[in-house]
CSV table of C-alpha atoms in Angstrom, one decimal:
chain,number,residue,atom,x,y,z
U,909,MET,CA,-13.4,-8.8,-7.7
U,910,LEU,CA,-15.4,-6.1,-5.9
U,911,ASP,CA,-14.8,-7.8,-2.6
U,912,THR,CA,-11.0,-6.4,-2.7
U,913,ILE,CA,-12.4,-3.0,-2.5
U,914,ASP,CA,-13.6,-1.5,0.6
U,915,VAL,CA,-16.4,1.0,0.8
U,916,SER,CA,-14.4,3.6,2.3
U,917,GLU,CA,-12.4,4.1,-0.9
U,918,VAL,CA,-15.1,5.2,-2.9
U,919,MET,CA,-18.0,6.4,-0.9
U,920,GLN,CA,-18.9,10.1,-1.0
U,921,THR,CA,-17.6,11.6,2.2
U,922,GLU,CA,-19.3,15.0,2.3
U,923,PRO,CA,-22.8,13.9,1.3
U,924,ARG,CA,-25.6,16.5,0.9
U,925,THR,CA,-28.1,16.0,3.7
U,926,LEU,CA,-31.7,17.0,4.7
U,927,ARG,CA,-32.9,18.2,8.1
U,928,GLU,CA,-36.0,16.7,9.6
U,929,ASN,CA,-37.7,20.0,9.8
U,930,ASP,CA,-37.0,20.9,6.2
U,931,THR,CA,-40.3,21.5,4.0
U,932,LEU,CA,-40.9,19.1,1.0
U,933,ALA,CA,-40.4,22.1,-1.2
U,934,THR,CA,-37.0,22.8,0.3
U,935,ALA,CA,-36.3,19.0,-0.4
U,936,MET,CA,-37.4,18.9,-3.9
U,937,GLU,CA,-35.0,22.0,-4.6
U,938,VAL,CA,-32.1,20.3,-3.1
U,939,LEU,CA,-32.8,17.0,-5.0
U,940,ALA,CA,-33.1,19.0,-8.3
U,941,GLN,CA,-29.9,21.0,-7.5
U,942,THR,CA,-27.9,17.6,-6.7
U,943,ARG,CA,-29.8,15.5,-9.2
U,944,HIS,CA,-30.0,12.8,-6.8
U,945,HIS,CA,-33.0,10.7,-6.2
U,946,GLY,CA,-32.5,10.3,-2.5
U,947,LEU,CA,-30.6,12.0,0.3
U,948,PRO,CA,-29.8,11.1,4.1
U,949,VAL,CA,-31.9,12.8,6.7
U,950,ILE,CA,-30.4,14.1,10.0
U,951,ASN,CA,-31.9,15.5,13.1
U,952,ALA,CA,-30.8,18.6,15.3
U,953,ALA,CA,-28.1,16.4,16.8
U,954,ASP,CA,-26.6,15.6,13.4
U,955,GLU,CA,-27.7,11.9,13.7
U,956,LEU,CA,-29.0,9.9,10.8
U,957,VAL,CA,-32.4,9.3,11.1
U,958,GLY,CA,-33.7,8.2,7.6
U,959,ILE,CA,-33.4,8.7,4.0
U,960,LEU,CA,-35.9,10.5,1.6
U,961,THR,CA,-36.4,9.5,-1.8
U,962,VAL,CA,-38.5,10.9,-4.8
U,963,GLN,CA,-41.1,8.2,-4.1
U,964,ASP,CA,-41.3,9.4,-0.6
U,965,ILE,CA,-42.3,12.9,-1.9
U,966,ASP,CA,-44.7,11.5,-4.4
U,967,ARG,CA,-46.7,9.5,-2.0
U,968,ALA,CA,-46.7,12.7,0.5
U,969,TRP,CA,-48.1,14.9,-2.6
U,970,LEU,CA,-50.9,12.1,-2.9
U,971,ASP,CA,-51.9,12.5,0.6
U,972,GLY,CA,-52.5,16.3,-0.1
U,973,GLN,CA,-50.8,17.5,3.0
U,974,ILE,CA,-47.8,19.8,3.5
U,975,GLN,CA,-45.7,17.6,5.5
U,976,THR,CA,-42.0,17.9,6.5
U,977,VAL,CA,-39.1,15.9,5.5
U,978,GLY,CA,-38.8,13.9,8.9
U,979,GLN,CA,-42.7,12.9,8.7
U,980,VAL,CA,-42.4,11.3,5.3
U,981,CYS,CA,-38.8,10.0,4.9
U,982,THR,CA,-38.1,6.3,5.2
U,983,ARG,CA,-36.7,5.5,8.7
U,984,GLU,CA,-36.1,1.7,8.1
U,985,LEU,CA,-32.6,2.1,6.9
U,986,LEU,CA,-30.3,-0.1,5.1
U,987,THR,CA,-26.9,0.9,5.7
U,988,ALA,CA,-23.1,0.1,4.7
U,989,TYR,CA,-20.0,0.3,6.9
U,990,PRO,CA,-16.8,1.8,5.6
U,991,ASP,CA,-14.5,-1.2,6.1
U,992,GLU,CA,-17.0,-3.8,4.5
U,993,SER,CA,-16.3,-4.6,0.7
U,994,ILE,CA,-18.1,-3.0,-2.2
U,995,GLY,CA,-19.2,-6.6,-3.2
U,996,ALA,CA,-21.1,-7.0,0.1
U,997,ALA,CA,-22.8,-3.7,-0.1
U,998,LEU,CA,-23.6,-4.2,-4.0
U,999,ARG,CA,-25.4,-7.5,-2.8
U,1000,ARG,CA,-27.4,-5.9,-0.2
U,1001,MET,CA,-28.5,-2.7,-2.5
U,1002,SER,CA,-29.3,-5.3,-5.3
U,1003,ALA,CA,-31.4,-7.5,-2.8
U,1004,ARG,CA,-33.5,-4.4,-1.7
U,1005,ASP,CA,-33.5,-2.7,-5.3
U,1006,VAL,CA,-32.0,0.7,-3.7
U,1007,GLY,CA,-29.7,3.0,-5.6
U,1008,ARG,CA,-27.9,4.4,-2.3
U,1009,LEU,CA,-26.7,3.4,1.1
U,1010,PRO,CA,-25.8,5.8,4.0
U,1011,VAL,CA,-22.4,4.7,5.4
U,1012,VAL,CA,-22.3,4.7,9.3
U,1013,ALA,CA,-19.7,3.8,11.9
U,1014,ARG,CA,-20.0,0.2,13.4
U,1015,ASP,CA,-19.6,1.6,16.8
U,1016,HIS,CA,-22.3,4.6,16.2
U,1017,PRO,CA,-24.9,3.6,13.8
U,1018,ARG,CA,-26.4,7.1,13.6
U,1019,ARG,CA,-23.2,8.7,12.9
U,1020,LEU,CA,-23.1,9.3,9.1
U,1021,LEU,CA,-19.7,9.1,7.4
U,1022,GLY,CA,-20.9,9.0,3.9
U,1023,VAL,CA,-23.1,7.7,1.0
U,1024,LEU,CA,-22.3,4.8,-1.3
U,1025,ARG,CA,-24.2,5.4,-4.6
U,1026,ARG,CA,-24.6,3.0,-7.8
U,1027,THR,CA,-22.4,5.7,-9.7
U,1028,ASP,CA,-19.4,5.0,-7.1
U,1029,LEU,CA,-19.6,1.4,-8.2
U,1030,VAL,CA,-18.4,2.1,-11.6
U,1031,ARG,CA,-15.3,3.9,-10.0
U,1032,ALA,CA,-14.9,0.7,-7.6
U,1033,TYR,CA,-14.9,-1.5,-10.4
U,1034,ASP,CA,-12.2,0.5,-12.3
U,1035,ILE,CA,-10.0,0.4,-9.2
U,1036,ALA,CA,-10.3,-3.3,-9.1
U,1037,LEU,CA,-9.4,-3.7,-12.7
U,1038,THR,CA,-6.5,-1.5,-12.4
U,1039,ARG,CA,-5.1,-3.5,-9.2
U,1040,ARG,CA,-5.7,-6.8,-11.0
U,1041,ALA,CA,-3.4,-5.5,-13.9
U,1042,GLN,CA,-0.9,-4.2,-11.4
U,1043,LEU,CA,-0.7,-7.7,-9.7
U,1044,ARG,CA,-0.5,-9.4,-13.3
U,1045,HIS,CA,2.4,-7.3,-14.2
U,1046,ALA,CA,4.1,-7.9,-11.1
U,1047,ALA,CA,3.8,-11.7,-11.4
U,1048,GLN,CA,5.1,-11.4,-14.7
U,1049,GLN,CA,8.2,-9.6,-13.7
U,1050,VAL,CA,8.6,-12.2,-11.0
U,1051,ARG,CA,8.3,-15.0,-13.8
U,1052,LEU,CA,10.8,-13.1,-15.8
U,1053,GLY,CA,13.3,-12.7,-13.0
U,1054,ALA,CA,16.7,-14.6,-13.0
U,1055,PHE,CA,16.3,-16.3,-9.7
U,1056,THR,CA,18.6,-19.4,-8.8
U,1057,ASP,CA,16.9,-20.2,-5.6
U,1058,ALA,CA,13.7,-18.2,-5.8
U,1059,GLN,CA,10.9,-18.9,-3.2
U,1060,VAL,CA,7.6,-17.2,-2.7
U,1061,ILE,CA,7.1,-16.5,0.9
U,1062,GLU,CA,4.3,-14.7,2.9
U,1063,LEU,CA,5.5,-12.5,5.8
U,1064,SER,CA,3.2,-11.0,8.4
U,1065,ILE,CA,4.3,-7.7,10.0
U,1066,ASN,CA,3.9,-7.3,13.8
U,1067,ALA,CA,2.9,-4.0,15.3
U,1068,ASP,CA,6.3,-3.4,16.6
U,1069,ALA,CA,8.2,-4.8,13.7
U,1070,LEU,CA,11.3,-3.1,12.4
U,1071,CYS,CA,9.6,-2.1,9.1
U,1072,ALA,CA,6.1,-1.1,10.7
U,1073,ASN,CA,5.2,2.4,10.1
U,1074,LYS,CA,7.8,2.7,7.7
U,1075,ARG,CA,7.8,3.4,3.9
U,1076,VAL,CA,9.1,0.6,1.9
U,1077,LYS,CA,12.0,3.0,0.5
U,1078,GLU,CA,13.3,3.3,4.0
U,1079,MET,CA,13.9,-0.3,4.6
U,1080,ALA,CA,17.3,-2.3,3.5
U,1081,TRP,CA,15.6,-5.0,1.9
U,1082,PRO,CA,18.0,-8.1,1.0
U,1083,PRO,CA,19.5,-7.7,-2.6
U,1084,GLY,CA,17.3,-9.2,-5.4
U,1085,CYS,CA,14.2,-9.7,-3.4
U,1086,VAL,CA,11.0,-8.5,-4.9
U,1087,LEU,CA,8.0,-7.3,-2.9
U,1088,VAL,CA,5.1,-8.7,-5.2
U,1089,SER,CA,2.0,-7.8,-3.1
U,1090,LEU,CA,0.8,-6.4,0.2
U,1091,ARG,CA,-2.5,-7.6,1.7
U,1092,ARG,CA,-4.3,-5.3,4.1
U,1093,GLY,CA,-7.8,-6.6,5.3
U,1094,ARG,CA,-9.2,-7.2,2.1
U,1095,GLN,CA,-7.4,-4.9,0.1
U,1096,MET,CA,-4.6,-6.1,-2.2
U,1097,LEU,CA,-1.9,-3.4,-2.9
U,1098,ILE,CA,1.2,-3.1,-5.0
U,1099,PRO,CA,4.2,-2.1,-2.6
U,1100,ARG,CA,6.1,1.0,-3.9
U,1101,GLY,CA,8.6,3.1,-2.5
U,1102,GLU,CA,6.3,5.4,-0.8
U,1103,THR,CA,3.9,2.6,0.5
U,1104,LEU,CA,3.6,2.9,4.3
U,1105,LEU,CA,3.8,-0.6,5.9
U,1106,ARG,CA,1.5,-1.2,8.9
U,1107,GLY,CA,1.3,-3.8,11.6
U,1108,GLY,CA,-1.0,-6.6,10.2
U,1109,ASP,CA,-0.1,-6.2,6.7
U,1110,VAL,CA,1.0,-9.5,5.0
U,1111,LEU,CA,3.7,-9.0,2.5
U,1112,VAL,CA,4.2,-11.5,-0.5
U,1113,VAL,CA,7.9,-11.7,-1.3
U,1114,VAL,CA,10.0,-13.6,-3.9
U,1115,THR,CA,13.4,-14.0,-2.7
U,1116,GLU,CA,16.3,-16.4,-2.6
U,1117,SER,CA,16.5,-18.7,0.4
U,1118,ALA,CA,19.5,-17.1,2.0
U,1119,ALA,CA,17.5,-14.0,2.5
U,1120,HIS,CA,14.7,-15.5,4.4
U,1121,GLU,CA,16.2,-14.8,7.9
U,1122,HIS,CA,16.9,-11.2,6.9
U,1123,LEU,CA,13.3,-10.7,5.9
U,1124,LEU,CA,11.9,-12.3,9.1
U,1125,ARG,CA,13.8,-10.1,11.3
U,1126,LEU,CA,12.7,-7.0,9.4
U,1127,CYS,CA,8.9,-8.1,10.0
U,1128,ARG,CA,9.0,-9.2,13.5
U,1129,SER,CA,9.6,-7.4,16.7
U,1130,SER,CA,11.8,-4.5,16.8
U,1131,HIS,CA,13.2,-5.6,20.1
U,1132,ASN,CA,15.1,-8.1,17.9
U,1133,GLU,CA,18.3,-7.0,16.7
U,1134,ALA,CA,18.3,-5.2,13.2
U,1135,PRO,CA,19.8,-7.2,10.5
U,1136,ALA,CA,23.3,-6.3,9.2
Protein backbone atom coordinates (compact mmCIF):
# COMPACT_ATOMS: atom_id res chain seq x y z
CA MET A 1 0.00 0.00 0.00
CA LEU A 2 2.88 2.40 0.74
CA ASP A 3 4.15 1.85 -2.79
CA THR A 4 1.37 4.19 -3.97
CA ILE A 5 2.72 7.17 -1.98
CA ASP A 6 5.74 9.17 -3.16
CA VAL A 7 8.46 10.36 -0.78
CA SER A 8 7.77 13.97 -1.84
CA GLU A 9 4.25 13.76 -0.40
CA VAL A 10 5.36 13.30 3.21
CA MET A 11 9.02 14.34 3.49
CA GLN A 12 10.06 17.36 5.56
CA THR A 13 10.94 19.99 2.97
CA GLU A 14 12.77 22.47 5.22
CA PRO A 15 14.89 20.28 7.49
CA ARG A 16 17.21 21.68 10.12
CA THR A 17 20.83 21.18 9.07
CA LEU A 18 24.32 21.41 10.53
CA ARG A 19 27.45 22.92 8.98
CA GLU A 20 30.73 21.07 8.60
CA ASN A 21 32.55 23.60 10.78
CA ASP A 22 29.97 23.56 13.60
CA THR A 23 31.29 22.35 16.93
CA LEU A 24 29.92 19.22 18.54
CA ALA A 25 28.59 21.38 21.38
CA THR A 26 26.54 23.36 18.86
CA ALA A 27 25.35 20.14 17.25
CA MET A 28 24.20 18.76 20.59
CA GLU A 29 22.22 21.93 21.28
CA VAL A 30 20.47 21.72 17.91
CA LEU A 31 19.70 18.02 18.35
CA ALA A 32 18.24 18.75 21.78
CA GLN A 33 16.13 21.62 20.43
CA THR A 34 14.75 19.62 17.51
CA ARG A 35 14.48 16.35 19.45
CA HIS A 36 16.02 14.54 16.49
CA HIS A 37 18.64 11.81 16.69
CA GLY A 38 20.36 12.82 13.47
CA LEU A 39 20.64 15.82 11.14
CA PRO A 40 22.00 16.38 7.62
CA VAL A 41 25.39 18.08 7.32
CA ILE A 42 26.09 20.58 4.53
CA ASN A 43 29.25 22.36 3.39
CA ALA A 44 29.92 26.01 2.55
CA ALA A 45 28.32 25.50 -0.88
CA ASP A 46 25.13 24.16 0.77
CA GLU A 47 25.84 20.68 -0.59
CA LEU A 48 24.99 17.57 1.40
CA VAL A 49 28.16 15.93 2.69
CA GLY A 50 26.95 13.67 5.50
CA ILE A 51 24.67 13.11 8.43
CA LEU A 52 25.48 13.53 12.11
CA THR A 53 23.82 11.17 14.57
CA VAL A 54 23.86 10.88 18.34
CA GLN A 55 25.99 7.75 17.92
CA ASP A 56 28.60 9.76 15.99
CA ILE A 57 28.82 12.26 18.85
CA ASP A 58 29.12 9.48 21.45
CA ARG A 59 32.07 8.00 19.55
CA ALA A 60 33.72 11.42 19.30
CA TRP A 61 33.45 12.01 23.07
CA LEU A 62 35.08 8.63 23.70
CA ASP A 63 38.06 9.76 21.63
CA GLY A 64 38.49 12.63 24.08
CA GLN A 65 39.14 15.27 21.43
CA ILE A 66 37.03 18.30 20.62
CA GLN A 67 36.12 17.92 16.96
CA THR A 68 33.92 19.58 14.38
CA VAL A 69 30.77 18.14 12.87
CA GLY A 70 32.55 17.58 9.56
CA GLN A 71 35.22 15.45 11.21
CA VAL A 72 32.87 13.00 12.89
CA CYS A 73 29.73 12.87 10.75
CA THR A 74 28.82 9.79 8.72
CA ARG A 75 29.71 10.38 5.07
CA GLU A 76 28.56 7.09 3.56
CA LEU A 77 25.04 8.27 2.92
CA LEU A 78 21.89 6.32 2.33
CA THR A 79 19.49 8.66 0.51
CA ALA A 80 16.04 8.75 -1.05
CA TYR A 81 14.59 10.48 -4.11
CA PRO A 82 11.40 12.56 -4.04
CA ASP A 83 9.77 10.59 -6.86
CA GLU A 84 10.34 7.12 -5.42
CA SER A 85 7.75 5.32 -3.35
CA ILE A 86 7.59 5.33 0.43
CA GLY A 87 7.60 1.54 0.26
CA ALA A 88 10.99 1.50 -1.49
CA ALA A 89 12.45 4.03 0.96
CA LEU A 90 11.11 2.09 3.95
CA ARG A 91 12.72 -1.13 2.73
CA ARG A 92 16.06 0.67 2.45
CA MET A 93 15.71 2.15 5.94
CA SER A 94 14.81 -1.23 7.43
CA ALA A 95 17.71 -3.02 5.72
CA ARG A 96 20.22 -0.60 7.26
CA ASP A 97 18.25 0.09 10.47
CA VAL A 98 18.33 3.87 10.07
CA GLY A 99 15.72 6.31 11.30
CA ARG A 100 16.03 8.95 8.59
CA LEU A 101 16.97 9.41 4.94
CA PRO A 102 18.13 12.65 3.32
CA VAL A 103 16.08 13.26 0.17
CA VAL A 104 18.17 14.44 -2.77
CA ALA A 105 17.67 15.35 -6.43
CA ARG A 106 18.33 12.55 -8.91
CA ASP A 107 20.32 14.88 -11.17
CA HIS A 108 22.27 16.41 -8.27
CA PRO A 109 22.78 13.90 -5.43
CA ARG A 110 24.41 16.57 -3.24
CA ARG A 111 21.39 18.89 -3.39
CA LEU A 112 19.32 18.36 -0.25
CA LEU A 113 15.57 18.59 -0.89
CA GLY A 114 14.29 17.30 2.42
CA VAL A 115 14.44 14.54 5.01
CA LEU A 116 12.28 11.45 5.40
CA ARG A 117 11.93 10.23 9.00
CA ARG A 118 10.22 7.23 10.52
CA THR A 119 7.54 9.54 11.93
CA ASP A 120 6.68 10.60 8.36
CA LEU A 121 5.86 6.98 7.53
CA VAL A 122 2.85 7.12 9.84
CA ARG A 123 1.46 10.03 7.83
CA ALA A 124 2.16 8.16 4.59
CA TYR A 125 0.20 5.18 5.88
CA ASP A 126 -2.73 7.45 6.78
CA ILE A 127 -2.71 8.94 3.27
CA ALA A 128 -2.64 5.47 1.72
CA LEU A 129 -5.58 4.32 3.86
CA THR A 130 -7.57 7.43 2.93
CA ARG A 131 -6.96 6.91 -0.77
CA ARG A 132 -7.92 3.26 -0.59
CA ALA A 133 -11.15 4.19 1.18
CA GLN A 134 -11.89 6.80 -1.50
CA LEU A 135 -11.30 4.27 -4.26
CA ARG A 136 -13.61 1.78 -2.58
CA HIS A 137 -16.27 4.45 -2.25
CA ALA A 138 -15.95 5.35 -5.92
CA ALA A 139 -16.14 1.69 -6.91
CA GLN A 140 -19.28 1.28 -4.81
CA GLN A 141 -20.86 4.25 -6.53
CA VAL A 142 -20.08 2.69 -9.88
CA ARG A 143 -21.61 -0.65 -8.86
CA LEU A 144 -24.75 1.12 -7.72
CA GLY A 145 -25.01 3.22 -10.86
CA ALA A 146 -27.83 2.47 -13.27
CA PHE A 147 -25.82 1.92 -16.45
CA THR A 148 -27.60 0.07 -19.23
CA ASP A 149 -24.54 -0.39 -21.45
CA ALA A 150 -21.67 0.32 -19.05
CA GLN A 151 -18.02 -0.35 -19.72
CA VAL A 152 -14.84 0.47 -17.82
CA ILE A 153 -12.12 2.05 -19.95
CA GLU A 154 -8.64 3.45 -19.36
CA LEU A 155 -7.74 6.67 -21.14
CA SER A 156 -4.17 7.96 -21.41
CA ILE A 157 -4.06 11.75 -21.64
CA ASN A 158 -1.72 13.10 -24.32
CA ALA A 159 0.47 16.07 -23.43
CA ASP A 160 -1.38 18.22 -26.00
CA ALA A 161 -4.84 16.78 -25.36
CA LEU A 162 -7.92 18.95 -25.09
CA CYS A 163 -8.19 18.15 -21.38
CA ALA A 164 -4.46 18.42 -20.56
CA ASN A 165 -3.69 21.20 -18.06
CA LYS A 166 -7.41 21.69 -17.49
CA ARG A 167 -9.38 21.05 -14.32
CA VAL A 168 -11.97 18.29 -14.38
CA LYS A 169 -14.80 20.78 -13.90
CA GLU A 170 -13.71 22.75 -16.97
CA MET A 171 -14.33 19.89 -19.40
CA ALA A 172 -17.60 18.87 -21.06
CA TRP A 173 -17.71 15.20 -20.11
CA PRO A 174 -20.33 12.94 -21.74
CA PRO A 175 -23.58 12.68 -19.77
CA GLY A 176 -23.61 9.81 -17.28
CA CYS A 177 -19.87 9.03 -17.34
CA VAL A 178 -18.09 8.54 -14.00
CA LEU A 179 -14.39 9.35 -13.53
CA VAL A 180 -13.42 6.59 -11.12
CA SER A 181 -9.69 7.14 -10.63
CA LEU A 182 -6.64 8.88 -12.01
CA ARG A 183 -3.22 7.24 -12.10
CA ARG A 184 -0.23 9.60 -12.09
CA GLY A 185 2.99 7.63 -11.95
CA ARG A 186 2.71 5.54 -8.79
CA GLN A 187 0.00 7.76 -7.32
CA MET A 188 -3.67 6.81 -7.45
CA LEU A 189 -6.00 9.81 -7.14
CA ILE A 190 -9.74 10.37 -7.01
CA PRO A 191 -10.66 12.91 -9.72
CA ARG A 192 -12.60 15.85 -8.34
CA GLY A 193 -13.77 19.10 -9.87
CA GLU A 194 -10.57 20.91 -8.91
CA THR A 195 -8.23 18.11 -10.03
CA LEU A 196 -5.79 19.35 -12.68
CA LEU A 197 -5.34 16.85 -15.50
CA ARG A 198 -1.84 16.42 -16.92
CA GLY A 199 -0.27 14.77 -19.91
CA GLY A 200 0.67 11.20 -19.00
CA ASP A 201 -2.22 10.78 -16.56
CA VAL A 202 -4.36 7.68 -16.98
CA LEU A 203 -8.09 8.03 -16.31
CA VAL A 204 -10.33 5.11 -15.42
CA VAL A 205 -13.85 5.92 -16.57
CA VAL A 206 -17.16 4.08 -16.42
CA THR A 207 -19.35 5.13 -19.31
CA GLU A 208 -21.79 3.91 -21.90
CA SER A 209 -20.26 2.69 -25.15
CA ALA A 210 -21.82 5.53 -27.13
CA ALA A 211 -19.64 8.04 -25.27
CA HIS A 212 -16.35 6.25 -25.97
CA GLU A 213 -15.39 8.34 -29.02
CA HIS A 214 -16.29 11.56 -27.19
CA LEU A 215 -13.89 10.64 -24.38
CA LEU A 216 -11.12 9.70 -26.81
CA ARG A 217 -11.36 13.11 -28.46
CA LEU A 218 -11.00 14.81 -25.08
CA CYS A 219 -7.88 12.85 -24.19
CA ARG A 220 -5.99 12.87 -27.47
CA SER A 221 -4.31 15.64 -29.43
CA SER A 222 -5.88 19.09 -29.20
CA HIS A 223 -5.26 19.42 -32.95
CA ASN A 224 -8.28 17.22 -33.39
CA GLU A 225 -11.66 18.89 -33.47
CA ALA A 226 -13.29 19.30 -30.07
CA PRO A 227 -16.33 17.10 -29.42
CA ALA A 228 -19.69 18.68 -29.98
